[in-house]
C-alpha positions as a Markdown table, in Angstrom:
| # | Residue | x | y | z |
|---|---|---|---|---|
| 1 | Met | -13.9 | -4.0 | 29.3 |
| 2 | Ser | -14.6 | -7.7 | 29.6 |
| 3 | Asn | -11.6 | -9.0 | 27.7 |
| 4 | Leu | -13.7 | -10.8 | 25.1 |
| 5 | Ala | -11.0 | -9.6 | 22.7 |
| 6 | Gln | -7.5 | -9.4 | 24.1 |
| 7 | Leu | -4.7 | -7.4 | 22.7 |
| 8 | Thr | -1.0 | -8.2 | 23.4 |
| 9 | Ile | 2.0 | -6.6 | 21.8 |
| 10 | Ser | 5.5 | -8.0 | 21.6 |
| 11 | Lys | 8.1 | -5.9 | 19.7 |
| 12 | Asn | 6.5 | -5.2 | 16.3 |
| 13 | Ile | 3.8 | -7.9 | 16.5 |
| 14 | Ala | 0.3 | -7.4 | 18.0 |
| 15 | Thr | -1.8 | -10.4 | 18.7 |
| 16 | Val | -5.6 | -10.1 | 19.0 |
| 17 | Thr | -7.2 | -13.1 | 20.7 |
| 18 | Leu | -11.0 | -13.8 | 20.6 |
| 19 | Asn | -11.7 | -15.0 | 24.2 |
| 20 | Arg | -15.0 | -16.7 | 24.5 |
| 21 | Pro | -14.1 | -20.4 | 24.4 |
| 22 | Glu | -17.2 | -21.7 | 26.2 |
| 23 | Lys | -19.2 | -20.3 | 23.2 |
| 24 | Arg | -16.7 | -21.3 | 20.6 |
| 25 | Asn | -15.5 | -17.7 | 20.4 |
| 26 | Ser | -18.9 | -16.6 | 18.9 |
| 27 | Ile | -19.1 | -12.8 | 18.5 |
| 28 | Thr | -21.4 | -10.6 | 20.6 |
| 29 | Pro | -21.9 | -6.9 | 20.2 |
| 30 | Glu | -19.7 | -6.4 | 23.3 |
| 31 | Met | -16.9 | -8.3 | 21.6 |
| 32 | Met | -17.3 | -6.2 | 18.5 |
| 33 | Thr | -17.1 | -3.0 | 20.6 |
| 34 | Glu | -13.8 | -4.3 | 22.0 |
| 35 | Leu | -12.5 | -5.2 | 18.6 |
| 36 | Asp | -13.4 | -1.7 | 17.4 |
| 37 | Ser | -11.4 | -0.1 | 20.2 |
| 38 | Ile | -8.4 | -2.4 | 19.5 |
| 39 | Phe | -8.4 | -1.4 | 15.9 |
| 40 | Gly | -8.6 | 2.3 | 16.8 |
| 41 | Ser | -5.4 | 1.8 | 19.0 |
| 42 | Leu | -3.6 | -0.1 | 16.2 |
| 43 | Glu | -4.4 | 2.4 | 13.5 |
| 44 | Thr | -2.0 | 5.0 | 15.0 |
| 45 | Asn | 0.6 | 2.6 | 16.4 |
| 46 | Asp | 3.6 | 3.0 | 14.2 |
| 47 | Asp | 5.6 | 0.4 | 16.2 |
| 48 | Val | 3.4 | -2.5 | 15.2 |
| 49 | Arg | 4.0 | -4.0 | 11.8 |
| 50 | Phe | 2.0 | -7.2 | 12.0 |
| 51 | Val | -1.3 | -8.1 | 13.6 |
| 52 | Ile | -2.2 | -11.7 | 14.3 |
| 53 | Phe | -5.8 | -12.8 | 15.0 |
| 54 | Thr | -6.6 | -16.1 | 16.7 |
| 55 | Gly | -9.0 | -17.6 | 19.2 |
| 56 | Val | -8.8 | -19.2 | 22.6 |
| 57 | Gly | -8.8 | -23.0 | 22.7 |
| 58 | Asp | -8.3 | -25.7 | 20.0 |
| 59 | Lys | -11.9 | -26.1 | 18.8 |
| 60 | Ala | -12.8 | -22.8 | 17.1 |
| 61 | Phe | -11.3 | -19.6 | 15.7 |
| 62 | Ser | -14.8 | -18.3 | 15.9 |
| 63 | Thr | -18.2 | -19.7 | 14.9 |
| 64 | Gly | -19.6 | -16.3 | 14.1 |
| 65 | Ala | -22.3 | -14.1 | 15.4 |
| 66 | Asp | -23.8 | -15.1 | 18.7 |
| 67 | Leu | -27.3 | -16.3 | 17.8 |
| 68 | Ala | -29.0 | -15.1 | 21.0 |
| 69 | Ser | -27.6 | -11.6 | 20.2 |
| 70 | Phe | -28.8 | -11.7 | 16.6 |
| 71 | Ala | -32.2 | -13.0 | 17.5 |
| 72 | Ser | -32.8 | -10.0 | 19.8 |
| 73 | His | -32.9 | -7.7 | 16.7 |
| 74 | Asp | -35.9 | -6.9 | 14.6 |
| 75 | Arg | -35.8 | -6.1 | 10.8 |
| 76 | Asp | -35.0 | -2.4 | 11.1 |
| 77 | Ser | -32.4 | -3.0 | 13.8 |
| 78 | Val | -30.6 | -5.5 | 11.6 |
| 79 | Arg | -30.7 | -3.2 | 8.6 |
| 80 | Arg | -29.7 | -0.1 | 10.5 |
| 81 | Asn | -27.4 | -1.3 | 13.3 |
| 82 | Trp | -26.3 | -5.0 | 13.4 |
| 83 | Ile | -25.1 | -5.4 | 9.9 |
| 84 | Pro | -23.8 | -1.8 | 9.3 |
| 85 | Ser | -21.9 | -2.0 | 12.6 |
| 86 | Gly | -20.2 | -5.3 | 11.5 |
| 87 | His | -19.4 | -3.8 | 8.2 |
| 88 | Arg | -17.8 | -0.7 | 9.7 |
| 89 | Ile | -15.7 | -2.7 | 12.2 |
| 90 | Tyr | -14.5 | -5.3 | 9.7 |
| 91 | Lys | -13.8 | -2.6 | 7.2 |
| 92 | Arg | -11.6 | -0.9 | 9.8 |
| 93 | Leu | -9.8 | -4.2 | 10.2 |
| 94 | Ala | -9.3 | -4.5 | 6.4 |
| 95 | Gln | -7.9 | -1.0 | 6.3 |
| 96 | Leu | -5.4 | -1.3 | 9.1 |
| 97 | Pro | -2.0 | -0.2 | 7.9 |
| 98 | Gln | -0.3 | -3.2 | 9.3 |
| 99 | Ile | -0.2 | -6.6 | 7.6 |
| 100 | Thr | -2.9 | -8.8 | 9.2 |
| 101 | Ile | -2.8 | -12.6 | 9.5 |
| 102 | Ala | -5.6 | -14.8 | 10.6 |
| 103 | Leu | -4.2 | -17.7 | 12.5 |
| 104 | Ile | -7.2 | -20.1 | 12.4 |
| 105 | Asn | -6.8 | -22.4 | 15.3 |
| 106 | Gly | -10.1 | -24.3 | 14.7 |
| 107 | Asp | -13.5 | -23.8 | 13.0 |
| 108 | Ala | -14.0 | -20.4 | 11.2 |
| 109 | Leu | -17.7 | -20.1 | 10.4 |
| 110 | Gly | -20.1 | -17.3 | 9.6 |
| 111 | Gly | -18.9 | -14.1 | 11.1 |
| 112 | Gly | -15.7 | -15.8 | 12.2 |
| 113 | Leu | -14.8 | -16.6 | 8.6 |
| 114 | Glu | -15.8 | -13.1 | 7.6 |
| 115 | Leu | -13.3 | -11.7 | 10.2 |
| 116 | Ala | -10.6 | -13.9 | 8.6 |
| 117 | Leu | -11.6 | -12.8 | 5.1 |
| 118 | Ala | -10.9 | -9.2 | 6.2 |
| 119 | Cys | -7.3 | -10.2 | 7.0 |
| 120 | Asp | -4.4 | -10.1 | 4.4 |
| 121 | Phe | -3.2 | -13.7 | 5.1 |
| 122 | Lys | -5.0 | -16.7 | 6.4 |
| 123 | Ile | -3.2 | -19.8 | 7.8 |
| 124 | Ala | -4.9 | -22.6 | 9.7 |
| 125 | Val | -4.5 | -25.9 | 11.5 |
| 126 | Asp | -5.3 | -28.8 | 9.2 |
| 127 | Thr | -8.3 | -29.8 | 11.2 |
| 128 | Ala | -10.1 | -26.5 | 10.8 |
| 129 | Arg | -13.4 | -26.2 | 8.9 |
| 130 | Leu | -14.6 | -23.1 | 7.1 |
| 131 | Gly | -17.9 | -22.0 | 5.8 |
| 132 | Leu | -20.8 | -19.5 | 5.8 |
| 133 | Pro | -23.7 | -21.7 | 7.1 |
| 134 | Glu | -26.2 | -18.9 | 7.7 |
| 135 | Val | -28.8 | -20.3 | 5.2 |
| 136 | Gly | -29.0 | -23.3 | 7.5 |
| 137 | Ile | -30.9 | -21.2 | 10.1 |
| 138 | Gly | -32.7 | -19.0 | 7.5 |
| 139 | Thr | -30.5 | -16.0 | 7.1 |
| 140 | Leu | -27.5 | -14.8 | 5.1 |
| 141 | Pro | -23.8 | -13.7 | 5.7 |
| 142 | Gly | -24.0 | -10.1 | 6.9 |
| 143 | Trp | -20.5 | -8.8 | 7.6 |
| 144 | Gly | -18.9 | -8.6 | 4.2 |
| 145 | Gly | -18.8 | -12.3 | 3.5 |
| 146 | Thr | -20.5 | -12.3 | 0.2 |
| 147 | Gly | -18.3 | -9.6 | -1.3 |
| 148 | Arg | -14.9 | -10.6 | 0.1 |
| 149 | Leu | -15.6 | -14.3 | -0.5 |
| 150 | Val | -16.2 | -13.6 | -4.2 |
| 151 | Asp | -12.9 | -11.7 | -4.3 |
| 152 | Val | -11.1 | -14.6 | -2.8 |
| 153 | Val | -12.6 | -17.7 | -4.4 |
| 154 | Gly | -14.7 | -16.4 | -7.3 |
| 155 | Val | -18.4 | -16.3 | -7.9 |
| 156 | Ser | -19.0 | -20.0 | -8.5 |
| 157 | Arg | -17.4 | -21.3 | -5.3 |
| 158 | Ala | -18.8 | -18.4 | -3.3 |
| 159 | Lys | -22.3 | -19.3 | -4.5 |
| 160 | Tyr | -21.6 | -22.9 | -3.4 |
| 161 | Leu | -20.7 | -21.9 | 0.1 |
| 162 | Val | -23.3 | -19.2 | 0.6 |
| 163 | Leu | -26.3 | -20.8 | -1.0 |
| 164 | Ser | -25.7 | -24.4 | 0.2 |
| 165 | Gly | -24.3 | -23.5 | 3.6 |
| 166 | Gln | -21.8 | -26.3 | 3.2 |
| 167 | Ile | -18.7 | -26.3 | 5.4 |
| 168 | Ile | -15.4 | -27.3 | 3.8 |
| 169 | Asp | -12.3 | -28.8 | 5.3 |
| 170 | Ala | -8.9 | -27.0 | 5.5 |
| 171 | Gln | -7.4 | -28.9 | 2.6 |
| 172 | Thr | -10.2 | -27.9 | 0.2 |
| 173 | Ala | -9.9 | -24.3 | 1.5 |
| 174 | Val | -6.2 | -24.3 | 0.5 |
| 175 | Glu | -7.0 | -25.7 | -3.0 |
| 176 | Trp | -9.6 | -23.0 | -3.4 |
| 177 | Gly | -7.3 | -20.2 | -2.4 |
| 178 | Leu | -9.3 | -19.4 | 0.8 |
| 179 | Leu | -6.3 | -20.3 | 3.0 |
| 180 | His | -2.7 | -19.6 | 2.2 |
| 181 | His | -1.2 | -22.5 | 4.2 |
| 182 | Ile | -2.3 | -25.3 | 6.6 |
| 183 | Tyr | -0.3 | -27.1 | 9.2 |
| 184 | Pro | -0.7 | -29.9 | 11.8 |
| 185 | Ile | -1.5 | -28.3 | 15.1 |
| 186 | Ala | 2.0 | -28.9 | 16.5 |
| 187 | Glu | 3.6 | -27.1 | 13.5 |
| 188 | Val | 1.2 | -24.1 | 13.0 |
| 189 | Glu | 3.3 | -21.7 | 15.2 |
| 190 | Ala | 6.4 | -22.6 | 13.2 |
| 191 | Gly | 4.4 | -21.9 | 10.1 |
| 192 | Leu | 3.4 | -18.5 | 11.3 |
| 193 | Thr | 7.1 | -17.7 | 12.2 |
| 194 | Thr | 8.1 | -18.7 | 8.7 |
| 195 | Leu | 5.5 | -16.4 | 7.1 |
| 196 | Leu | 6.4 | -13.5 | 9.3 |
| 197 | Ala | 10.1 | -14.0 | 8.5 |
| 198 | Gln | 9.2 | -13.8 | 4.7 |
| 199 | Leu | 7.1 | -10.7 | 5.2 |
| 200 | Glu | 9.6 | -8.9 | 7.5 |
| 201 | Lys | 12.3 | -9.0 | 4.7 |
| 202 | Val | 10.7 | -6.4 | 2.5 |
| 203 | Ser | 10.2 | -2.7 | 2.8 |
| 204 | Pro | 7.5 | -1.8 | 5.3 |
| 205 | Val | 6.6 | 1.3 | 3.4 |
| 206 | Ala | 6.3 | -0.5 | 0.0 |
| 207 | Gln | 4.4 | -3.3 | 1.7 |
| 208 | Gln | 1.8 | -0.9 | 3.3 |
| 209 | Ile | 1.4 | 1.2 | 0.2 |
| 210 | Gly | 0.9 | -2.0 | -1.9 |
| 211 | Lys | -1.8 | -3.1 | 0.5 |
| 212 | Gln | -3.6 | 0.2 | 0.1 |
| 213 | Leu | -3.4 | 0.0 | -3.7 |
| 214 | Met | -4.9 | -3.5 | -3.9 |
| 215 | Ser | -7.7 | -2.5 | -1.6 |
| 216 | Ala | -9.0 | -0.2 | -4.3 |
| 217 | Phe | -9.9 | -3.3 | -6.3 |
| 218 | Glu | -11.9 | -5.1 | -3.7 |
| 219 | Asn | -15.6 | -5.7 | -4.4 |
| 220 | Lys | -17.2 | -4.5 | -1.1 |
| 221 | Thr | -19.3 | -1.4 | -1.4 |
| 222 | Asn | -22.3 | -2.9 | -3.2 |
| 223 | Ala | -22.1 | -6.0 | -1.0 |
| 224 | Glu | -22.4 | -3.9 | 2.2 |
| 225 | Ile | -25.6 | -2.3 | 1.0 |
| 226 | Leu | -27.2 | -5.5 | -0.3 |
| 227 | Glu | -26.2 | -7.6 | 2.8 |
| 228 | Ala | -28.0 | -5.1 | 5.0 |
| 229 | Ile | -31.2 | -5.4 | 3.0 |
| 230 | Gly | -30.9 | -9.2 | 2.6 |
| 231 | Gly | -30.3 | -9.7 | 6.3 |
| 232 | Ala | -33.1 | -7.4 | 7.3 |
| 233 | Leu | -35.5 | -9.3 | 5.0 |
| 234 | Thr | -34.7 | -12.7 | 6.6 |
| 235 | Val | -35.6 | -11.4 | 10.1 |
| 236 | Thr | -39.2 | -11.2 | 9.0 |
| 237 | Thr | -39.4 | -14.8 | 8.0 |
| 238 | Glu | -40.8 | -17.8 | 9.8 |
| 239 | Asp | -37.8 | -19.7 | 8.4 |
| 240 | Leu | -35.4 | -17.7 | 10.5 |
| 241 | Ala | -37.5 | -18.1 | 13.7 |
| 242 | Glu | -37.6 | -21.9 | 13.0 |
| 243 | Gly | -33.8 | -21.9 | 12.3 |
| 244 | Ile | -32.9 | -20.2 | 15.5 |
| 245 | Lys | -35.3 | -22.3 | 17.5 |
| 246 | Ser | -34.1 | -25.6 | 16.0 |
| 247 | Phe | -30.5 | -24.6 | 16.6 |
| 248 | Ser | -31.1 | -24.0 | 20.3 |
| 249 | Glu | -33.1 | -27.2 | 20.6 |
| 250 | Lys | -30.3 | -29.1 | 18.7 |
| 251 | Arg | -32.6 | -30.6 | 16.1 |
| 252 | Pro | -32.9 | -30.3 | 12.3 |
| 253 | Pro | -34.9 | -27.3 | 11.2 |
| 254 | Lys | -38.3 | -27.7 | 9.5 |
| 255 | Phe | -38.3 | -24.9 | 7.0 |
| 256 | Lys | -41.6 | -23.9 | 5.2 |
| 257 | Gly | -40.2 | -21.3 | 2.8 |
| 258 | Lys | -42.2 | -18.5 | 4.5 |
């Protein structure tokens, strides 16, 4: 284990920390494997009631999938492996019996926002930015973002974020219901403590059963199938190749629609 995802447990609270600050906590297959292992250990841990997710540093919660890793896949690999693997692991997160909270310490973009969307509650520093900017490099959200985002903010706002690739600030995210609370960086830990105190007052059994009941209404099955097909199609395009190349060269892309 390379500790790209770190698990610590204190009393009834587990904290999962994304630990790749030099790459803005972008997500590699190795990090996903570590997250999968962590989720497996938490599923059967009856002593843990809450799971907090955050990232190392003060710049990014996670900026999503590591582009170098994504670019190494071809069309069939994306459809059969990359996207289904992300779906499976994020679904495992969404189905954890514990209450999950994304403590967004900085930008949550792409797969980073998709990870937060799989959590029950989302709080953030007021300087955080959120979005699904994949169209900017010629591809689409692939780890449940389209379905879960519609559930949270509705079709119209989800279309705005996914189809424009625009990134919104934390205040807008609160107004849209994408975040539950935002705080100045010096106050975010106190905000988390307040939320945990509220959640801890109620029956754990009723809380967990309620979570399971509401998950039955989530719009995710069709999105998983369609995201795999959509992501695979983008891999075959010249636009994606140009998007990844321009990103690495730090220049605006020159898309041709091919």
